[in-house]
């Protein structure tokens, strides 16, 4: 199955936040699932870090692509999806 993580859940997973529920962790950890992350998440994380709202993300900002790759996540580009 395929899942798209929003930025909030992505950060909770990366920082091992206890608030991330067991069901969500199991879905993300299951190698049979395809986990997508919007390319907008990189922009959102970098912006929050730059303005001081996410100081813990310094290393993540510097290694974002590698972090996604290590996790096996696929970055979903922003674009137009045909409606027909």
GROMACS .gro file of C-alpha atoms in nm:
model
   84
    1UNK     CA    1   0.000   0.000   0.000
    2UNK     CA    2   0.113   0.360  -0.056
    3UNK     CA    3   0.111   0.636   0.205
    4UNK     CA    4   0.191   1.007   0.193
    5UNK     CA    5   0.341   1.146   0.514
    6UNK     CA    6   0.269   1.505   0.601
    7UNK     CA    7   0.554   1.713   0.739
    8UNK     CA    8   0.435   1.678   1.097
    9UNK     CA    9   0.435   1.296   1.089
   10UNK     CA   10   0.766   1.293   0.902
   11UNK     CA   11   0.928   1.501   1.176
   12UNK     CA   12   0.779   1.286   1.450
   13UNK     CA   13   0.915   0.975   1.278
   14UNK     CA   14   1.263   1.123   1.218
   15UNK     CA   15   1.293   1.257   1.575
   16UNK     CA   16   1.139   0.941   1.724
   17UNK     CA   17   0.864   1.141   1.892
   18UNK     CA   18   0.671   0.925   2.143
   19UNK     CA   19   0.344   1.091   2.034
   20UNK     CA   20   0.365   0.901   1.703
   21UNK     CA   21   0.131   0.608   1.756
   22UNK     CA   22   0.222   0.243   1.726
   23UNK     CA   23  -0.008   0.189   1.427
   24UNK     CA   24   0.154   0.474   1.238
   25UNK     CA   25   0.503   0.348   1.323
   26UNK     CA   26   0.411   0.000   1.203
   27UNK     CA   27   0.283   0.136   0.872
   28UNK     CA   28   0.597   0.343   0.816
   29UNK     CA   29   0.829   0.058   0.919
   30UNK     CA   30   0.655  -0.205   0.702
   31UNK     CA   31   0.881  -0.265   0.399
   32UNK     CA   32   0.577  -0.368   0.193
   33UNK     CA   33   0.441  -0.013   0.217
   34UNK     CA   34   0.555   0.260  -0.017
   35UNK     CA   35   0.608   0.579   0.184
   36UNK     CA   36   0.596   0.911  -0.002
   37UNK     CA   37   0.697   1.252   0.130
   38UNK     CA   38   0.600   1.571  -0.051
   39UNK     CA   39   0.886   1.784  -0.177
   40UNK     CA   40   0.702   2.068   0.001
   41UNK     CA   41   0.811   1.910   0.331
   42UNK     CA   42   1.176   1.997   0.259
   43UNK     CA   43   1.079   2.360   0.204
   44UNK     CA   44   0.859   2.367   0.515
   45UNK     CA   45   1.127   2.214   0.739
   46UNK     CA   46   1.399   2.445   0.605
   47UNK     CA   47   1.177   2.750   0.649
   48UNK     CA   48   1.083   2.660   1.007
   49UNK     CA   49   1.450   2.598   1.089
   50UNK     CA   50   1.558   2.928   0.930
   51UNK     CA   51   1.306   3.136   1.128
   52UNK     CA   52   1.395   2.960   1.454
   53UNK     CA   53   1.077   2.754   1.501
   54UNK     CA   54   1.255   2.421   1.454
   55UNK     CA   55   1.611   2.450   1.587
   56UNK     CA   56   1.644   2.071   1.625
   57UNK     CA   57   1.626   2.034   1.246
   58UNK     CA   58   1.977   2.169   1.169
   59UNK     CA   59   2.121   1.827   1.081
   60UNK     CA   60   1.802   1.725   0.901
   61UNK     CA   61   1.815   2.035   0.681
   62UNK     CA   62   2.175   1.951   0.590
   63UNK     CA   63   2.108   1.582   0.520
   64UNK     CA   64   1.743   1.581   0.409
   65UNK     CA   65   1.785   1.384   0.085
   66UNK     CA   66   2.010   1.127   0.250
   67UNK     CA   67   1.770   1.091   0.542
   68UNK     CA   68   1.481   1.015   0.307
   69UNK     CA   69   1.695   0.773   0.110
   70UNK     CA   70   1.812   0.586   0.423
   71UNK     CA   71   1.451   0.556   0.535
   72UNK     CA   72   1.346   0.425   0.196
   73UNK     CA   73   1.100   0.710   0.147
   74UNK     CA   74   1.022   0.848  -0.199
   75UNK     CA   75   0.998   1.221  -0.254
   76UNK     CA   76   0.683   1.320  -0.439
   77UNK     CA   77   0.736   1.621  -0.663
   78UNK     CA   78   0.484   1.900  -0.675
   79UNK     CA   79   0.315   1.913  -1.011
   80UNK     CA   80  -0.008   1.902  -1.198
   81UNK     CA   81  -0.211   1.584  -1.201
   82UNK     CA   82  -0.441   1.541  -1.500
   83UNK     CA   83  -0.804   1.513  -1.394
   84UNK     CA   84  -0.911   1.301  -1.688
   0.00000   0.00000   0.00000
